[in-house]
Short mmCIF file of C-alpha atoms and ligand atoms in Angstrom, two decimals:
data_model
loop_
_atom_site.label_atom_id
_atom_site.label_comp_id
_atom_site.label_asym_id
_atom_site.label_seq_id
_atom_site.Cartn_x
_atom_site.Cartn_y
_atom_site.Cartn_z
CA UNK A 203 21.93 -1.61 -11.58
CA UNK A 204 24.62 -3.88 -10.27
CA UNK A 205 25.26 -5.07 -6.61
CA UNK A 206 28.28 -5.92 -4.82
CA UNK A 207 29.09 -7.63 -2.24
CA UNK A 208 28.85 -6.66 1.18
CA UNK A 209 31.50 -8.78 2.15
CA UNK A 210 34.15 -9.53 -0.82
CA UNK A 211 33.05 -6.60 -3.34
CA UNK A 212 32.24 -8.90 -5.81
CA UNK A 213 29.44 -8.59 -8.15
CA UNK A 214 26.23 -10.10 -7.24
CA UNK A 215 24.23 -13.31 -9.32
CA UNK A 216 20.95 -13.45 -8.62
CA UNK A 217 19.54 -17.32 -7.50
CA UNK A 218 16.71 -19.46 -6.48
CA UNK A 219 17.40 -19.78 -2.72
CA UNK A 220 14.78 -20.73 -0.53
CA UNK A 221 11.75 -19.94 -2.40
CA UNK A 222 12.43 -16.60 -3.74
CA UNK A 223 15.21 -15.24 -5.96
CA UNK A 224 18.55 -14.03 -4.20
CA UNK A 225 21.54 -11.71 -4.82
CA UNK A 226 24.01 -13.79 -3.71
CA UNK A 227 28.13 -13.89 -4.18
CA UNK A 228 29.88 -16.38 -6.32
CA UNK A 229 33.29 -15.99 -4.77
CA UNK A 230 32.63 -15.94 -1.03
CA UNK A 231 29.14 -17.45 -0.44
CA UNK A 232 27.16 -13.75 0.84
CA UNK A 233 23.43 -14.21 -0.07
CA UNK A 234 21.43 -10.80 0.91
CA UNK A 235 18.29 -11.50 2.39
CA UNK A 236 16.91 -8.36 2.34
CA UNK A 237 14.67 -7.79 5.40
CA UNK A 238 11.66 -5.19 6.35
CA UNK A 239 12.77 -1.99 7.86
CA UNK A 240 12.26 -1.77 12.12
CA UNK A 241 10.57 1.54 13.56
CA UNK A 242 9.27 2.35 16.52
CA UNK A 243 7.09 5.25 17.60
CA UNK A 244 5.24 6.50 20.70
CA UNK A 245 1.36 6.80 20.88
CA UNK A 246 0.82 9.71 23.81
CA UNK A 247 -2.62 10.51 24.75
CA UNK A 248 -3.72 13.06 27.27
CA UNK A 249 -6.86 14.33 28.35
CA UNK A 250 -8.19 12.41 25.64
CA UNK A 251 -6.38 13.68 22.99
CA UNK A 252 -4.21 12.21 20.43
CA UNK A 253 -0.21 13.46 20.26
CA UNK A 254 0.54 13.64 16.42
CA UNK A 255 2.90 15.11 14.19
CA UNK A 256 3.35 17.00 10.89
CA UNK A 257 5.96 15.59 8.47
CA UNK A 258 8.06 18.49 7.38
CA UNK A 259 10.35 16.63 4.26
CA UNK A 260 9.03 14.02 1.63
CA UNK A 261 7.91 11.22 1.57
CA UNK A 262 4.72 11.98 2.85
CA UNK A 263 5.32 15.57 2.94
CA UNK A 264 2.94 17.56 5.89
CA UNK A 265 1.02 14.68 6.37
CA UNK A 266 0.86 13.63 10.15
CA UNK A 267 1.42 10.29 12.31
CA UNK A 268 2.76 9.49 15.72
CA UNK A 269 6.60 10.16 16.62
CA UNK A 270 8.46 7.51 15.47
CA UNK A 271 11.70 6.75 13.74
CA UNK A 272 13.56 3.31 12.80
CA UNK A 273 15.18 1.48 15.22
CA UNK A 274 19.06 1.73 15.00
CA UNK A 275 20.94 -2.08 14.46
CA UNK A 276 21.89 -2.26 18.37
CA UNK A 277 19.05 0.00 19.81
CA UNK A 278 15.93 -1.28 22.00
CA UNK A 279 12.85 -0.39 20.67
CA UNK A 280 11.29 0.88 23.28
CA UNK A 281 14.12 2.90 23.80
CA UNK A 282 14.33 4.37 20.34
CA UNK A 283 10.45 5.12 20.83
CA UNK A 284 11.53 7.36 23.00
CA UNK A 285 14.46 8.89 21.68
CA UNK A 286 12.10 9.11 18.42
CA UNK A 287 9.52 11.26 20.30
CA UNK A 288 12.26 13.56 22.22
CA UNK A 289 13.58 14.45 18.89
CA UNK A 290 10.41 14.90 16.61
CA UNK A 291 8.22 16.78 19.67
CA UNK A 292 10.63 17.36 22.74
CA UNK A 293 8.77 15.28 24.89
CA UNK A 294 10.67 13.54 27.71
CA UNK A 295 8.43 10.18 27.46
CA UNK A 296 8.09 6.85 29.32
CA UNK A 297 7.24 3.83 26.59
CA UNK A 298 5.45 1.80 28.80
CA UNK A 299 3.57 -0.96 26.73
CA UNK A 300 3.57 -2.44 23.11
CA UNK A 301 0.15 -0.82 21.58
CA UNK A 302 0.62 -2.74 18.32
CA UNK A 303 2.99 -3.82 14.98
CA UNK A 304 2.00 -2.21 11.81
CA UNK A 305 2.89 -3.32 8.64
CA UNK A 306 3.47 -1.29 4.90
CA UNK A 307 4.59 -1.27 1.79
CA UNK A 308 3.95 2.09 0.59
CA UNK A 309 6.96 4.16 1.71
CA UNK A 310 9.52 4.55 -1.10
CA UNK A 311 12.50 4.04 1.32
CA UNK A 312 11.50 0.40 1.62
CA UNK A 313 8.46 -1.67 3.55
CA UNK A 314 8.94 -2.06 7.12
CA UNK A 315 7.44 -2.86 10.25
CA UNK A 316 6.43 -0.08 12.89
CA UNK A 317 6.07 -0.70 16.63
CA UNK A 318 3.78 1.29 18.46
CA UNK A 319 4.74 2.04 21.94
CA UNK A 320 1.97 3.50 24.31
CA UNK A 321 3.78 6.59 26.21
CA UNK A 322 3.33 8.62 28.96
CA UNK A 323 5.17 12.00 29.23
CA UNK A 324 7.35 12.85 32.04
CA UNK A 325 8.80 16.44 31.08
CA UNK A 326 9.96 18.16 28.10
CA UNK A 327 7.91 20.59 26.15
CA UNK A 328 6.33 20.70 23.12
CA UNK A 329 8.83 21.98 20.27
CA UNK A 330 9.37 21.23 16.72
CA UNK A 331 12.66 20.36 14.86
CA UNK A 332 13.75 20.46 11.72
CA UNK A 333 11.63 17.11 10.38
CA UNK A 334 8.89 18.20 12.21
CA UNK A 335 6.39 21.31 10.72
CA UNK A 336 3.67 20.84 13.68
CA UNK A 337 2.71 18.61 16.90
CA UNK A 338 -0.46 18.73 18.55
CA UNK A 339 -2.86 16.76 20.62
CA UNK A 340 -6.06 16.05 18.52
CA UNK A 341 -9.54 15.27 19.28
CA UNK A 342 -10.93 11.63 18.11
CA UNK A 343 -13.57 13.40 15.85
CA UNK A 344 -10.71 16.01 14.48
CA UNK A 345 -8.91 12.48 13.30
CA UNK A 346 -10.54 11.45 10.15
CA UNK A 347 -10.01 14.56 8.17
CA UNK A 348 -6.11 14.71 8.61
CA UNK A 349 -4.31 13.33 5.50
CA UNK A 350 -1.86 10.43 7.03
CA UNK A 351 1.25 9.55 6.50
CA UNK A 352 0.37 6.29 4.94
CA UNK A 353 -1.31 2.81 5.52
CA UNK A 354 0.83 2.37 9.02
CA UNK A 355 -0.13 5.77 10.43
CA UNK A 356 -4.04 4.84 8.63
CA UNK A 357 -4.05 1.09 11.04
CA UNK A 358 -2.42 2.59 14.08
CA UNK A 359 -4.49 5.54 14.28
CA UNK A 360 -7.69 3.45 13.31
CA UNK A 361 -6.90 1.06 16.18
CA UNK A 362 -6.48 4.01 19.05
CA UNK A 363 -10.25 5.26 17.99
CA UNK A 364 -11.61 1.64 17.93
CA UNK A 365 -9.79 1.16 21.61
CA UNK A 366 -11.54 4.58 22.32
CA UNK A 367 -14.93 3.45 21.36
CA UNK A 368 -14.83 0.33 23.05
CA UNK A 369 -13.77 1.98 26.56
ZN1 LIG B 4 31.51 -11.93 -1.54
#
């Protein structure tokens, strides 16, 4: 499939450019780097339970993982953490520390990079909208049958239980 350019409109040549083939454009000089996908997302726990949700729409289709969203161009992260987690679970949340960075490559929208906030709530109630088909608060043991919204939800859940374990 042919690209144009962002710029110009101009077709797009491919090209070795620093160490990797380019699209880039012949008339005006645009080379797209194409760059991993920003999220961020909220890790809430409360009584010692785990805040998770159920994906309602492919990819990943009711599998669960922690609120999150990606990060608009102009957007704090922490602050689209939160947004993220008001929309997805109507919790009114505080994201108060950076839990961890989580790469994949195994969403079909692109690879990306998700940044996982720990939260603590501050009002709202529990609710679902229309991406979301459950929330709830999980036990660690209830964790390792749920099927997970891929390898990012797999590493940031897998790191919450080892932080568990360790106290
Ligand atoms: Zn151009």
């Amino acid at each position: 499939m042919a690209h144009y350019c962002l710029i110009c409109g101009s077709q797009l040549q491919t090209k070795w450019i620093e160490n990797r083939e380019r699209e880039f454009c012949s008339v005006c000089g645009w080379i797209n780097y194409e760059q991993l996908k920003v999220s961020a997302g909220c890790r809430i726990e409360l009584e010692g339970k785990l805040l998770l949700v159920q994906r309602k729409n492919p990819p990943f289709k009711e599998t669960w993982h922690f609120p999150s969203g990606y990060v608009e161009v102009d957007e704090y992260p922490p602050h689209a953490a939160e947004r993220e987690t008001l929309e997805e679970c109507g919790l009114v949340v505080s994201a108060n520390y950076l839990a961890g960075a989580y790469f994949y490559d195994d969403d079909p929208r692109g690879s990306g990079v998700v940044l996982m906030y720990s939260a603590t709530i501050n009002g709202g109630e529990l609710s679902l909208s229309d991406e979301t088909l459950a929330v709830k608060f999980f036990m660690p043991d209830e964790l390792p049958a749920l099927p997970l919204a891929g390898m990012s939800a797999l590493a940031s859940i897998q790191d919450w239980l080892a932080e568990k374990k360790n106290g």
